[in-house]
Amino acid sequence: MVEQPANVDAAVNTPVVVDSNDDGTVAQELELEHMRSILEEAIVETRSTPLENRPRLPRIALSKRNRAVVRALNPMLVTYLEASRDLCETDSILFGAALAVCRIIGAKVSTAGRATGHSSAIPAWRRRIEERIAKARALIGRLICFRSGNNRPRIVRTVRMAFAGTNVSLSQPDITQKLTERIDDLKQRIAAWGKRIRRYTERSTRFNRNRLFQSDQKRLYESLERLMVSGTGPAPNQADTVAFWRGLWSEPVNHSEGPWTEDVASQCAGITPMEPVIITPDDVAEAVRRAPNWKSPGLDGLHHYWLKGFMVCHSVLARQFQEALNQKSLPSLFTTGITHLVPKDQGTTDPSKYRPITCLPTIYKTLTSILSARITCHPDSNQVMSRAQNG
């Protein structure tokens, strides 16, 4: 007890010896500070950006490095999430954190906005080959025009570019033969590129089917049995389509319920009412765990992967879900989406022959997943559903 103050003073006055491992610690702290600044910048940017102008988040690889970046940003979000006032602000914070991860790992983020930047279903390799084919066909047309006697300056300039790097001159006597050989060479290249597209397409189809067979055999067999609907047919009239679906969704309709509803109500009178739903962070974690990582998001552009990675948001989401249930209201963001019409029949122009598919935000899907699980666990849920179906 007497010697302890002396030992403390000696420890304080002892010069600090920097070990070689301290360089790694300092570098790690600097890297964390850099991540924190990127996170702050991304969250501020997301808050000031309209929803339709948010960039499209890419699907990142599930590598150790990417997971380490997500884990490093996870505790940094506590300060932002604790100050979140509602679900919309929480969604904005999570999107900003996801954007920060993409910038830290160097993933390519589209800056065109989600509303205007529609992704093409054609893969990039096919677009490149089709561009080569289009340029080759245009060049063949110019060469044929020059061979038939068209000497316009644009045609002559294109022909000279086609023979650049060779000893062929446009004034030599066998230029017609050289033009024919060049045209035949381009035609052979076009045929080879076409075969390459077919070969790559077949390989991609086999790969996707094999992967789908391993993950979901039912979907594979349904896709093989279902008639493939071509999108090259005539499209329905836009005014008719808007009028048809507006009549179903926007205009109020007075429904006349049948007498069966009273019978169902009397039969369900003896069913025990469901206890009030209490949402816990474990419920949110379980609902997020069951959801696919990269399922199509809603207008907010946030995937389930980020709800899984940023685990500190589970308690905040549970609290805000509970507040929404108690208040019986949700922000309009979580019940608004873009509806895509998928044709049921081939070559149809009838708006009623289309199936509407709407993608809603993943946070709303998480809430409905929790509620559906609670309703399914209710002891009388099957009885209620059977009576309603029989009625």
mmCIF file of N, CA, C and O in Angstrom, residues 1-9:
data_model
loop_
_atom_site.group_PDB
_atom_site.id
_atom_site.type_symbol
_atom_site.label_atom_id
_atom_site.label_comp_id
_atom_site.label_asym_id
_atom_site.label_seq_id
_atom_site.Cartn_x
_atom_site.Cartn_y
_atom_site.Cartn_z
ATOM 1 N N MET A 1 0.833 -1.210 0.000
ATOM 2 C CA MET A 1 0.000 0.000 0.000
ATOM 3 C C MET A 1 0.860 1.249 0.000
ATOM 4 O O MET A 1 0.498 2.248 -0.595
ATOM 5 N N VAL A 2 2.008 1.177 0.639
ATOM 6 C CA VAL A 2 2.875 2.356 0.688
ATOM 7 C C VAL A 2 3.610 2.535 -0.618
ATOM 8 O O VAL A 2 3.835 3.650 -1.076
ATOM 9 N N GLU A 3 4.016 1.434 -1.242
ATOM 10 C CA GLU A 3 4.813 1.538 -2.453
ATOM 11 C C GLU A 3 3.984 1.796 -3.708
ATOM 12 O O GLU A 3 4.518 2.085 -4.752
ATOM 13 N N GLN A 4 2.639 1.731 -3.625
ATOM 14 C CA GLN A 4 1.820 1.861 -4.830
ATOM 15 C C GLN A 4 1.924 3.237 -5.467
ATOM 16 O O GLN A 4 2.084 3.339 -6.680
ATOM 17 N N PRO A 5 1.863 4.368 -4.732
ATOM 18 C CA PRO A 5 1.999 5.673 -5.384
ATOM 19 C C PRO A 5 3.326 5.831 -6.105
ATOM 20 O O PRO A 5 3.391 6.405 -7.184
ATOM 21 N N ALA A 6 4.382 5.322 -5.524
ATOM 22 C CA ALA A 6 5.676 5.420 -6.192
ATOM 23 C C ALA A 6 5.683 4.660 -7.501
ATOM 24 O O ALA A 6 6.223 5.111 -8.505
ATOM 25 N N ASN A 7 5.035 3.487 -7.487
ATOM 26 C CA ASN A 7 4.983 2.719 -8.723
ATOM 27 C C ASN A 7 4.149 3.430 -9.786
ATOM 28 O O ASN A 7 4.470 3.416 -10.970
ATOM 29 N N VAL A 8 3.059 4.082 -9.360
ATOM 30 C CA VAL A 8 2.239 4.829 -10.314
ATOM 31 C C VAL A 8 3.014 5.982 -10.914
ATOM 32 O O VAL A 8 2.994 6.215 -12.123
ATOM 33 N N ASP A 9 3.730 6.728 -10.059
ATOM 34 C CA ASP A 9 4.522 7.846 -10.574
ATOM 35 C C ASP A 9 5.592 7.366 -11.531
ATOM 36 O O ASP A 9 5.862 7.989 -12.561
#
